[in-house]
């Protein structure tokens, strides 16, 4: 295969935080085996050896958790050695890691810089919102420690983005959030909508309503647009993707394609699943110790996972914004009824947002050079 995208959970569900909205707690609670422990170096080597035996041009290797830094810096040093050993075809490699930053120090930051890791650092904007959601094992807020991690990454010139989960609290204060990012010089922001629960009989109490989320998107867009007009551009991943799409490019965010792209989510024991949001027994594709990546990512289970996303809800087909919305992420279209996904829980939010912002995004897209993917 020409390209392979891997998202690895070396610490499985282990984490040094107890975030109140954590989606992976919900995911693992539905599995027979809740936690697969720490990935061994033997499993890591097998993973890397198998990947580079199959891929020919590009391999994206990302790490997520739980908290992936719990695997230890020695684990990641071994990763680099294994890639150098098995990348005999000169495949281009991109590394990334999503972290809460609590374990980062100068040695960690130096390693990330040296090996050109893109870091996603989780900070939910201002202190009051962040500390209300992202608490440590003792129930204490972690905002100040996360900011220290950001300063450390800046010191070592590590390329990093700020990842903010849009909970009810964050969605209610877009101006304060934007002010926080600007105050601290954060210029690459990714907003991740709080996820609903997989189970039909419960839901995430921190999930914003569609009405509140729609207002949040509109206000953040106004603030983003004003800074763009003032030549003070701040990258917001969602807005960048929409402009890309309007300029004729494919979105790099799979949630915006409308159809699920099966990739290799690798748990600590080598189990492979089609998506981080669906690392559940029903969608187990196989294990790296017994299966090939190409076989797992194209087999019947993988196809059955992607199939429901290919059919848009009846309300979407006649919607004037479907060409840019495309129904949204499958995870926001749960539950499936008789094999058919539901209408996106944020449908009303996106209708309000696109009605409000689309003309300006179209105008921006017209100025995007054909060889560029961002504004």
mmCIF file with all atom_site columns, N, CA, C and O in Angstrom, residues 40-90:
data_model
loop_
_atom_site.group_PDB
_atom_site.id
_atom_site.type_symbol
_atom_site.label_atom_id
_atom_site.label_alt_id
_atom_site.label_comp_id
_atom_site.label_asym_id
_atom_site.label_entity_id
_atom_site.label_seq_id
_atom_site.pdbx_PDB_ins_code
_atom_site.Cartn_x
_atom_site.Cartn_y
_atom_site.Cartn_z
_atom_site.occupancy
_atom_site.B_iso_or_equiv
_atom_site.pdbx_formal_charge
_atom_site.auth_seq_id
_atom_site.auth_comp_id
_atom_site.auth_asym_id
_atom_site.auth_atom_id
_atom_site.pdbx_PDB_model_num
ATOM 1   N N  . UNK A 1 40 ? 4.498  -3.559 24.941 1.00 0.00 ? 40 UNK A N  1
ATOM 2   C CA . UNK A 1 40 ? 5.869  -4.052 25.101 1.00 0.00 ? 40 UNK A CA 1
ATOM 3   C C  . UNK A 1 40 ? 6.717  -3.613 23.913 1.00 0.00 ? 40 UNK A C  1
ATOM 4   O O  . UNK A 1 40 ? 6.192  -3.287 22.834 1.00 0.00 ? 40 UNK A O  1
ATOM 5   N N  . UNK A 1 41 ? 8.034  -3.613 24.091 1.00 0.00 ? 41 UNK A N  1
ATOM 6   C CA . UNK A 1 41 ? 8.924  -3.279 22.981 1.00 0.00 ? 41 UNK A CA 1
ATOM 7   C C  . UNK A 1 41 ? 8.847  -4.337 21.888 1.00 0.00 ? 41 UNK A C  1
ATOM 8   O O  . UNK A 1 41 ? 9.048  -4.034 20.713 1.00 0.00 ? 41 UNK A O  1
ATOM 9   N N  . UNK A 1 42 ? 8.540  -5.565 22.271 1.00 0.00 ? 42 UNK A N  1
ATOM 10  C CA . UNK A 1 42 ? 8.390  -6.625 21.268 1.00 0.00 ? 42 UNK A CA 1
ATOM 11  C C  . UNK A 1 42 ? 7.205  -6.337 20.353 1.00 0.00 ? 42 UNK A C  1
ATOM 12  O O  . UNK A 1 42 ? 7.285  -6.501 19.128 1.00 0.00 ? 42 UNK A O  1
ATOM 13  N N  . UNK A 1 43 ? 6.091  -5.889 20.960 1.00 0.00 ? 43 UNK A N  1
ATOM 14  C CA . UNK A 1 43 ? 4.915  -5.550 20.157 1.00 0.00 ? 43 UNK A CA 1
ATOM 15  C C  . UNK A 1 43 ? 5.191  -4.312 19.310 1.00 0.00 ? 43 UNK A C  1
ATOM 16  O O  . UNK A 1 43 ? 4.800  -4.254 18.136 1.00 0.00 ? 43 UNK A O  1
ATOM 17  N N  . UNK A 1 44 ? 5.885  -3.337 19.873 1.00 0.00 ? 44 UNK A N  1
ATOM 18  C CA . UNK A 1 44 ? 6.234  -2.140 19.100 1.00 0.00 ? 44 UNK A CA 1
ATOM 19  C C  . UNK A 1 44 ? 7.096  -2.503 17.903 1.00 0.00 ? 44 UNK A C  1
ATOM 20  O O  . UNK A 1 44 ? 6.859  -2.021 16.785 1.00 0.00 ? 44 UNK A O  1
ATOM 21  N N  . UNK A 1 45 ? 8.083  -3.328 18.116 1.00 0.00 ? 45 UNK A N  1
ATOM 22  C CA . UNK A 1 45 ? 8.962  -3.714 17.001 1.00 0.00 ? 45 UNK A CA 1
ATOM 23  C C  . UNK A 1 45 ? 8.188  -4.473 15.936 1.00 0.00 ? 45 UNK A C  1
ATOM 24  O O  . UNK A 1 45 ? 8.371  -4.233 14.734 1.00 0.00 ? 45 UNK A O  1
ATOM 25  N N  . UNK A 1 46 ? 7.314  -5.383 16.341 1.00 0.00 ? 46 UNK A N  1
ATOM 26  C CA . UNK A 1 46 ? 6.506  -6.127 15.376 1.00 0.00 ? 46 UNK A CA 1
ATOM 27  C C  . UNK A 1 46 ? 5.620  -5.179 14.581 1.00 0.00 ? 46 UNK A C  1
ATOM 28  O O  . UNK A 1 46 ? 5.460  -5.317 13.357 1.00 0.00 ? 46 UNK A O  1
ATOM 29  N N  . UNK A 1 47 ? 5.039  -4.191 15.275 1.00 0.00 ? 47 UNK A N  1
ATOM 30  C CA . UNK A 1 47 ? 4.177  -3.200 14.628 1.00 0.00 ? 47 UNK A CA 1
ATOM 31  C C  . UNK A 1 47 ? 4.945  -2.440 13.550 1.00 0.00 ? 47 UNK A C  1
ATOM 32  O O  . UNK A 1 47 ? 4.492  -2.314 12.400 1.00 0.00 ? 47 UNK A O  1
ATOM 33  N N  . UNK A 1 48 ? 6.116  -1.921 13.911 1.00 0.00 ? 48 UNK A N  1
ATOM 34  C CA . UNK A 1 48 ? 6.911  -1.133 12.970 1.00 0.00 ? 48 UNK A CA 1
ATOM 35  C C  . UNK A 1 48 ? 7.438  -2.001 11.823 1.00 0.00 ? 48 UNK A C  1
ATOM 36  O O  . UNK A 1 48 ? 7.407  -1.596 10.651 1.00 0.00 ? 48 UNK A O  1
ATOM 37  N N  . UNK A 1 49 ? 7.896  -3.176 12.137 1.00 0.00 ? 49 UNK A N  1
ATOM 38  C CA . UNK A 1 49 ? 8.392  -4.091 11.100 1.00 0.00 ? 49 UNK A CA 1
ATOM 39  C C  . UNK A 1 49 ? 7.300  -4.414 10.090 1.00 0.00 ? 49 UNK A C  1
ATOM 40  O O  . UNK A 1 49 ? 7.520  -4.378 8.869  1.00 0.00 ? 49 UNK A O  1
ATOM 41  N N  . UNK A 1 50 ? 6.105  -4.714 10.580 1.00 0.00 ? 50 UNK A N  1
ATOM 42  C CA . UNK A 1 50 ? 4.982  -5.047 9.696  1.00 0.00 ? 50 UNK A CA 1
ATOM 43  C C  . UNK A 1 50 ? 4.565  -3.847 8.853  1.00 0.00 ? 50 UNK A C  1
ATOM 44  O O  . UNK A 1 50 ? 4.302  -3.969 7.656  1.00 0.00 ? 50 UNK A O  1
ATOM 45  N N  . UNK A 1 51 ? 4.515  -2.680 9.470  1.00 0.00 ? 51 UNK A N  1
ATOM 46  C CA . UNK A 1 51 ? 4.084  -1.484 8.753  1.00 0.00 ? 51 UNK A CA 1
ATOM 47  C C  . UNK A 1 51 ? 5.006  -1.179 7.583  1.00 0.00 ? 51 UNK A C  1
ATOM 48  O O  . UNK A 1 51 ? 4.553  -0.934 6.451  1.00 0.00 ? 51 UNK A O  1
ATOM 49  N N  . UNK A 1 52 ? 6.319  -1.222 7.815  1.00 0.00 ? 52 UNK A N  1
ATOM 50  C CA . UNK A 1 52 ? 7.257  -0.841 6.759  1.00 0.00 ? 52 UNK A CA 1
ATOM 51  C C  . UNK A 1 52 ? 7.518  -1.966 5.765  1.00 0.00 ? 52 UNK A C  1
ATOM 52  O O  . UNK A 1 52 ? 8.113  -1.733 4.703  1.00 0.00 ? 52 UNK A O  1
ATOM 53  N N  . UNK A 1 53 ? 7.044  -3.149 6.084  1.00 0.00 ? 53 UNK A N  1
ATOM 54  C CA . UNK A 1 53 ? 7.076  -4.228 5.095  1.00 0.00 ? 53 UNK A CA 1
ATOM 55  C C  . UNK A 1 53 ? 5.982  -4.023 4.052  1.00 0.00 ? 53 UNK A C  1
ATOM 56  O O  . UNK A 1 53 ? 6.093  -4.503 2.916  1.00 0.00 ? 53 UNK A O  1
ATOM 57  N N  . UNK A 1 54 ? 4.914  -3.285 4.431  1.00 0.00 ? 54 UNK A N  1
ATOM 58  C CA . UNK A 1 54 ? 3.757  -3.124 3.547  1.00 0.00 ? 54 UNK A CA 1
ATOM 59  C C  . UNK A 1 54 ? 3.668  -1.755 2.877  1.00 0.00 ? 54 UNK A C  1
ATOM 60  O O  . UNK A 1 54 ? 3.266  -1.653 1.722  1.00 0.00 ? 54 UNK A O  1
ATOM 61  N N  . UNK A 1 55 ? 4.011  -0.681 3.579  1.00 0.00 ? 55 UNK A N  1
ATOM 62  C CA . UNK A 1 55 ? 3.840  0.663  3.032  1.00 0.00 ? 55 UNK A CA 1
ATOM 63  C C  . UNK A 1 55 ? 5.007  0.998  2.110  1.00 0.00 ? 55 UNK A C  1
ATOM 64  O O  . UNK A 1 55 ? 6.141  0.565  2.337  1.00 0.00 ? 55 UNK A O  1
ATOM 65  N N  . UNK A 1 56 ? 4.719  1.792  1.064  1.00 0.00 ? 56 UNK A N  1
ATOM 66  C CA . UNK A 1 56 ? 5.752  2.091  0.072  1.00 0.00 ? 56 UNK A CA 1
ATOM 67  C C  . UNK A 1 56 ? 6.109  3.575  -0.053 1.00 0.00 ? 56 UNK A C  1
ATOM 68  O O  . UNK A 1 56 ? 7.185  3.904  -0.551 1.00 0.00 ? 56 UNK A O  1
ATOM 69  N N  . UNK A 1 57 ? 5.204  4.498  0.385  1.00 0.00 ? 57 UNK A N  1
ATOM 70  C CA . UNK A 1 57 ? 5.488  5.909  0.153  1.00 0.00 ? 57 UNK A CA 1
ATOM 71  C C  . UNK A 1 57 ? 5.415  6.777  1.408  1.00 0.00 ? 57 UNK A C  1
ATOM 72  O O  . UNK A 1 57 ? 6.292  7.614  1.637  1.00 0.00 ? 57 UNK A O  1
ATOM 73  N N  . UNK A 1 58 ? 4.364  6.618  2.215  1.00 0.00 ? 58 UNK A N  1
ATOM 74  C CA . UNK A 1 58 ? 4.178  7.514  3.356  1.00 0.00 ? 58 UNK A CA 1
ATOM 75  C C  . UNK A 1 58 ? 3.553  6.771  4.528  1.00 0.00 ? 58 UNK A C  1
ATOM 76  O O  . UNK A 1 58 ? 2.599  6.005  4.346  1.00 0.00 ? 58 UNK A O  1
ATOM 77  N N  . UNK A 1 59 ? 4.077  7.033  5.726  1.00 0.00 ? 59 UNK A N  1
ATOM 78  C CA . UNK A 1 59 ? 3.526  6.413  6.931  1.00 0.00 ? 59 UNK A CA 1
ATOM 79  C C  . UNK A 1 59 ? 3.379  7.474  8.016  1.00 0.00 ? 59 UNK A C  1
ATOM 80  O O  . UNK A 1 59 ? 4.349  8.133  8.404  1.00 0.00 ? 59 UNK A O  1
ATOM 81  N N  . UNK A 1 60 ? 2.160  7.657  8.490  1.00 0.00 ? 60 UNK A N  1
ATOM 82  C CA . UNK A 1 60 ? 1.872  8.554  9.594  1.00 0.00 ? 60 UNK A CA 1
ATOM 83  C C  . UNK A 1 60 ? 1.787  7.723  10.866 1.00 0.00 ? 60 UNK A C  1
ATOM 84  O O  . UNK A 1 60 ? 1.008  6.769  10.942 1.00 0.00 ? 60 UNK A O  1
ATOM 85  N N  . UNK A 1 61 ? 2.601  8.088  11.872 1.00 0.00 ? 61 UNK A N  1
ATOM 86  C CA . UNK A 1 61 ? 2.636  7.340  13.121 1.00 0.00 ? 61 UNK A CA 1
ATOM 87  C C  . UNK A 1 61 ? 2.274  8.297  14.252 1.00 0.00 ? 61 UNK A C  1
ATOM 88  O O  . UNK A 1 61 ? 3.073  9.163  14.629 1.00 0.00 ? 61 UNK A O  1
ATOM 89  N N  . UNK A 1 62 ? 1.070  8.146  14.772 1.00 0.00 ? 62 UNK A N  1
ATOM 90  C CA . UNK A 1 62 ? 0.597  9.012  15.844 1.00 0.00 ? 62 UNK A CA 1
ATOM 91  C C  . UNK A 1 62 ? 0.398  8.231  17.129 1.00 0.00 ? 62 UNK A C  1
ATOM 92  O O  . UNK A 1 62 ? 0.202  7.008  17.116 1.00 0.00 ? 62 UNK A O  1
ATOM 93  N N  . UNK A 1 63 ? 0.445  8.942  18.247 1.00 0.00 ? 63 UNK A N  1
ATOM 94  C CA . UNK A 1 63 ? 0.277  8.315  19.557 1.00 0.00 ? 63 UNK A CA 1
ATOM 95  C C  . UNK A 1 63 ? -0.776 9.070  20.353 1.00 0.00 ? 63 UNK A C  1
ATOM 96  O O  . UNK A 1 63 ? -0.819 10.303 20.361 1.00 0.00 ? 63 UNK A O  1
ATOM 97  N N  . UNK A 1 64 ? -1.628 8.306  21.016 1.00 0.00 ? 64 UNK A N  1
ATOM 98  C CA . UNK A 1 64 ? -2.716 8.871  21.789 1.00 0.00 ? 64 UNK A CA 1
ATOM 99  C C  . UNK A 1 64 ? -2.968 7.960  22.987 1.00 0.00 ? 64 UNK A C  1
ATOM 100 O O  . UNK A 1 64 ? -2.355 6.907  23.108 1.00 0.00 ? 64 UNK A O  1
ATOM 101 N N  . UNK A 1 65 ? -3.884 8.347  23.857 1.00 0.00 ? 65 UNK A N  1
ATOM 102 C CA . UNK A 1 65 ? -4.137 7.545  25.033 1.00 0.00 ? 65 UNK A CA 1
ATOM 103 C C  . UNK A 1 65 ? -5.615 7.302  25.261 1.00 0.00 ? 65 UNK A C  1
ATOM 104 O O  . UNK A 1 65 ? -6.394 7.335  24.316 1.00 0.00 ? 65 UNK A O  1
ATOM 105 N N  . UNK A 1 66 ? -5.947 7.188  26.601 1.00 0.00 ? 66 UNK A N  1
ATOM 106 C CA . UNK A 1 66 ? -5.103 7.397  27.752 1.00 0.00 ? 66 UNK A CA 1
ATOM 107 C C  . UNK A 1 66 ? -4.112 8.554  27.600 1.00 0.00 ? 66 UNK A C  1
ATOM 108 O O  . UNK A 1 66 ? -4.369 9.522  26.931 1.00 0.00 ? 66 UNK A O  1
ATOM 109 N N  . UNK A 1 67 ? -2.972 8.382  28.258 1.00 0.00 ? 67 UNK A N  1
ATOM 110 C CA . UNK A 1 67 ? -1.882 9.337  28.137 1.00 0.00 ? 67 UNK A CA 1
ATOM 111 C C  . UNK A 1 67 ? -0.650 8.618  27.599 1.00 0.00 ? 67 UNK A C  1
ATOM 112 O O  . UNK A 1 67 ? -0.025 7.812  28.299 1.00 0.00 ? 67 UNK A O  1
ATOM 113 N N  . UNK A 1 68 ? -0.290 8.886  26.339 1.00 0.00 ? 68 UNK A N  1
ATOM 114 C CA . UNK A 1 68 ? 0.771  8.109  25.683 1.00 0.00 ? 68 UNK A CA 1
ATOM 115 C C  . UNK A 1 68 ? 2.157  8.293  26.272 1.00 0.00 ? 68 UNK A C  1
ATOM 116 O O  . UNK A 1 68 ? 3.006  7.409  26.126 1.00 0.00 ? 68 UNK A O  1
ATOM 117 N N  . UNK A 1 69 ? 2.435  9.424  26.956 1.00 0.00 ? 69 UNK A N  1
ATOM 118 C CA . UNK A 1 69 ? 3.767  9.606  27.532 1.00 0.00 ? 69 UNK A CA 1
ATOM 119 C C  . UNK A 1 69 ? 4.013  8.693  28.723 1.00 0.00 ? 69 UNK A C  1
ATOM 120 O O  . UNK A 1 69 ? 5.157  8.535  29.168 1.00 0.00 ? 69 UNK A O  1
ATOM 121 N N  . UNK A 1 70 ? 2.957  8.061  29.251 1.00 0.00 ? 70 UNK A N  1
ATOM 122 C CA . UNK A 1 70 ? 3.124  7.105  30.346 1.00 0.00 ? 70 UNK A CA 1
ATOM 123 C C  . UNK A 1 70 ? 3.958  5.899  29.918 1.00 0.00 ? 70 UNK A C  1
ATOM 124 O O  . UNK A 1 70 ? 4.502  5.181  30.762 1.00 0.00 ? 70 UNK A O  1
ATOM 125 N N  . UNK A 1 71 ? 4.068  5.673  28.609 1.00 0.00 ? 71 UNK A N  1
ATOM 126 C CA . UNK A 1 71 ? 4.884  4.571  28.109 1.00 0.00 ? 71 UNK A CA 1
ATOM 127 C C  . UNK A 1 71 ? 6.371  4.822  28.354 1.00 0.00 ? 71 UNK A C  1
ATOM 128 O O  . UNK A 1 71 ? 7.175  3.880  28.316 1.00 0.00 ? 71 UNK A O  1
ATOM 129 N N  . UNK A 1 72 ? 6.739  6.078  28.597 1.00 0.00 ? 72 UNK A N  1
ATOM 130 C CA . UNK A 1 72 ? 8.128  6.413  28.906 1.00 0.00 ? 72 UNK A CA 1
ATOM 131 C C  . UNK A 1 72 ? 8.928  6.837  27.692 1.00 0.00 ? 72 UNK A C  1
ATOM 132 O O  . UNK A 1 72 ? 8.683  6.374  26.568 1.00 0.00 ? 72 UNK A O  1
ATOM 133 N N  . UNK A 1 73 ? 9.881  7.705  27.909 1.00 0.00 ? 73 UNK A N  1
ATOM 134 C CA . UNK A 1 73 ? 10.691 8.214  26.806 1.00 0.00 ? 73 UNK A CA 1
ATOM 135 C C  . UNK A 1 73 ? 11.515 7.111  26.147 1.00 0.00 ? 73 UNK A C  1
ATOM 136 O O  . UNK A 1 73 ? 11.764 7.142  24.936 1.00 0.00 ? 73 UNK A O  1
ATOM 137 N N  . UNK A 1 74 ? 11.933 6.123  26.917 1.00 0.00 ? 74 UNK A N  1
ATOM 138 C CA . UNK A 1 74 ? 12.715 5.015  26.346 1.00 0.00 ? 74 UNK A CA 1
ATOM 139 C C  . UNK A 1 74 ? 11.918 4.266  25.289 1.00 0.00 ? 74 UNK A C  1
ATOM 140 O O  . UNK A 1 74 ? 12.486 3.753  24.315 1.00 0.00 ? 74 UNK A O  1
ATOM 141 N N  . UNK A 1 75 ? 10.591 4.203  25.469 1.00 0.00 ? 75 UNK A N  1
ATOM 142 C CA . UNK A 1 75 ? 9.721  3.555  24.483 1.00 0.00 ? 75 UNK A CA 1
ATOM 143 C C  . UNK A 1 75 ? 9.805  4.287  23.143 1.00 0.00 ? 75 UNK A C  1
ATOM 144 O O  . UNK A 1 75 ? 9.913  3.661  22.082 1.00 0.00 ? 75 UNK A O  1
ATOM 145 N N  . UNK A 1 76 ? 9.797  5.603  23.191 1.00 0.00 ? 76 UNK A N  1
ATOM 146 C CA . UNK A 1 76 ? 9.817  6.386  21.960 1.00 0.00 ? 76 UNK A CA 1
ATOM 147 C C  . UNK A 1 76 ? 11.208 6.415  21.330 1.00 0.00 ? 76 UNK A C  1
ATOM 148 O O  . UNK A 1 76 ? 11.337 6.490  20.104 1.00 0.00 ? 76 UNK A O  1
ATOM 149 N N  . UNK A 1 77 ? 12.237 6.336  22.140 1.00 0.00 ? 77 UNK A N  1
ATOM 150 C CA . UNK A 1 77 ? 13.582 6.207  21.578 1.00 0.00 ? 77 UNK A CA 1
ATOM 151 C C  . UNK A 1 77 ? 13.709 4.879  20.828 1.00 0.00 ? 77 UNK A C  1
ATOM 152 O O  . UNK A 1 77 ? 14.334 4.804  19.765 1.00 0.00 ? 77 UNK A O  1
ATOM 153 N N  . UNK A 1 78 ? 13.100 3.831  21.383 1.00 0.00 ? 78 UNK A N  1
ATOM 154 C CA . UNK A 1 78 ? 13.098 2.530  20.708 1.00 0.00 ? 78 UNK A CA 1
ATOM 155 C C  . UNK A 1 78 ? 12.323 2.620  19.391 1.00 0.00 ? 78 UNK A C  1
ATOM 156 O O  . UNK A 1 78 ? 12.718 2.016  18.382 1.00 0.00 ? 78 UNK A O  1
ATOM 157 N N  . UNK A 1 79 ? 11.225 3.371  19.390 1.00 0.00 ? 79 UNK A N  1
ATOM 158 C CA . UNK A 1 79 ? 10.447 3.570  18.168 1.00 0.00 ? 79 UNK A CA 1
ATOM 159 C C  . UNK A 1 79 ? 11.330 4.109  17.052 1.00 0.00 ? 79 UNK A C  1
ATOM 160 O O  . UNK A 1 79 ? 11.312 3.588  15.921 1.00 0.00 ? 79 UNK A O  1
ATOM 161 N N  . UNK A 1 80 ? 12.091 5.153  17.333 1.00 0.00 ? 80 UNK A N  1
ATOM 162 C CA . UNK A 1 80 ? 12.945 5.768  16.311 1.00 0.00 ? 80 UNK A CA 1
ATOM 163 C C  . UNK A 1 80 ? 13.967 4.758  15.790 1.00 0.00 ? 80 UNK A C  1
ATOM 164 O O  . UNK A 1 80 ? 14.228 4.669  14.579 1.00 0.00 ? 80 UNK A O  1
ATOM 165 N N  . UNK A 1 81 ? 14.538 3.967  16.686 1.00 0.00 ? 81 UNK A N  1
ATOM 166 C CA . UNK A 1 81 ? 15.502 2.948  16.275 1.00 0.00 ? 81 UNK A CA 1
ATOM 167 C C  . UNK A 1 81 ? 14.852 1.901  15.372 1.00 0.00 ? 81 UNK A C  1
ATOM 168 O O  . UNK A 1 81 ? 15.435 1.474  14.362 1.00 0.00 ? 81 UNK A O  1
ATOM 169 N N  . UNK A 1 82 ? 13.635 1.488  15.722 1.00 0.00 ? 82 UNK A N  1
ATOM 170 C CA . UNK A 1 82 ? 12.942 0.481  14.913 1.00 0.00 ? 82 UNK A CA 1
ATOM 171 C C  . UNK A 1 82 ? 12.597 1.032  13.529 1.00 0.00 ? 82 UNK A C  1
ATOM 172 O O  . UNK A 1 82 ? 12.692 0.323  12.523 1.00 0.00 ? 82 UNK A O  1
ATOM 173 N N  . UNK A 1 83 ? 12.177 2.275  13.462 1.00 0.00 ? 83 UNK A N  1
ATOM 174 C CA . UNK A 1 83 ? 11.850 2.874  12.166 1.00 0.00 ? 83 UNK A CA 1
ATOM 175 C C  . UNK A 1 83 ? 13.096 2.938  11.295 1.00 0.00 ? 83 UNK A C  1
ATOM 176 O O  . UNK A 1 83 ? 13.060 2.602  10.092 1.00 0.00 ? 83 UNK A O  1
ATOM 177 N N  . UNK A 1 84 ? 14.206 3.366  11.868 1.00 0.00 ? 84 UNK A N  1
ATOM 178 C CA . UNK A 1 84 ? 15.457 3.422  11.101 1.00 0.00 ? 84 UNK A CA 1
ATOM 179 C C  . UNK A 1 84 ? 15.877 2.034  10.625 1.00 0.00 ? 84 UNK A C  1
ATOM 180 O O  . UNK A 1 84 ? 16.407 1.877  9.517  1.00 0.00 ? 84 UNK A O  1
ATOM 181 N N  . UNK A 1 85 ? 15.632 1.041  11.442 1.00 0.00 ? 85 UNK A N  1
ATOM 182 C CA . UNK A 1 85 ? 16.021 -0.331 11.107 1.00 0.00 ? 85 UNK A CA 1
ATOM 183 C C  . UNK A 1 85 ? 15.168 -0.911 9.989  1.00 0.00 ? 85 UNK A C  1
ATOM 184 O O  . UNK A 1 85 ? 15.698 -1.563 9.064  1.00 0.00 ? 85 UNK A O  1
ATOM 185 N N  . UNK A 1 86 ? 13.847 -0.665 10.033 1.00 0.00 ? 86 UNK A N  1
ATOM 186 C CA . UNK A 1 86 ? 12.948 -1.352 9.105  1.00 0.00 ? 86 UNK A CA 1
ATOM 187 C C  . UNK A 1 86 ? 12.476 -0.500 7.927  1.00 0.00 ? 86 UNK A C  1
ATOM 188 O O  . UNK A 1 86 ? 11.885 -1.033 6.991  1.00 0.00 ? 86 UNK A O  1
ATOM 189 N N  . UNK A 1 87 ? 12.764 0.775  7.929  1.00 0.00 ? 87 UNK A N  1
ATOM 190 C CA . UNK A 1 87 ? 12.354 1.630  6.813  1.00 0.00 ? 87 UNK A CA 1
ATOM 191 C C  . UNK A 1 87 ? 13.393 1.552  5.702  1.00 0.00 ? 87 UNK A C  1
ATOM 192 O O  . UNK A 1 87 ? 14.059 2.541  5.364  1.00 0.00 ? 87 UNK A O  1
ATOM 193 N N  . UNK A 1 88 ? 13.503 0.402  5.111  1.00 0.00 ? 88 UNK A N  1
ATOM 194 C CA . UNK A 1 88 ? 14.511 0.153  4.089  1.00 0.00 ? 88 UNK A CA 1
ATOM 195 C C  . UNK A 1 88 ? 14.155 0.774  2.735  1.00 0.00 ? 88 UNK A C  1
ATOM 196 O O  . UNK A 1 88 ? 15.025 0.945  1.877  1.00 0.00 ? 88 UNK A O  1
ATOM 197 N N  . UNK A 1 89 ? 12.892 1.117  2.546  1.00 0.00 ? 89 UNK A N  1
ATOM 198 C CA . UNK A 1 89 ? 12.463 1.688  1.253  1.00 0.00 ? 89 UNK A CA 1
ATOM 199 C C  . UNK A 1 89 ? 12.476 3.217  1.257  1.00 0.00 ? 89 UNK A C  1
ATOM 200 O O  . UNK A 1 89 ? 12.074 3.837  0.269  1.00 0.00 ? 89 UNK A O  1
ATOM 201 N N  . UNK A 1 90 ? 12.913 3.810  2.351  1.00 0.00 ? 90 UNK A N  1
ATOM 202 C CA . UNK A 1 90 ? 12.957 5.271  2.409  1.00 0.00 ? 90 UNK A CA 1
ATOM 203 C C  . UNK A 1 90 ? 11.596 5.921  2.427  1.00 0.00 ? 90 UNK A C  1
ATOM 204 O O  . UNK A 1 90 ? 11.399 7.010  1.878  1.00 0.00 ? 90 UNK A O  1
#
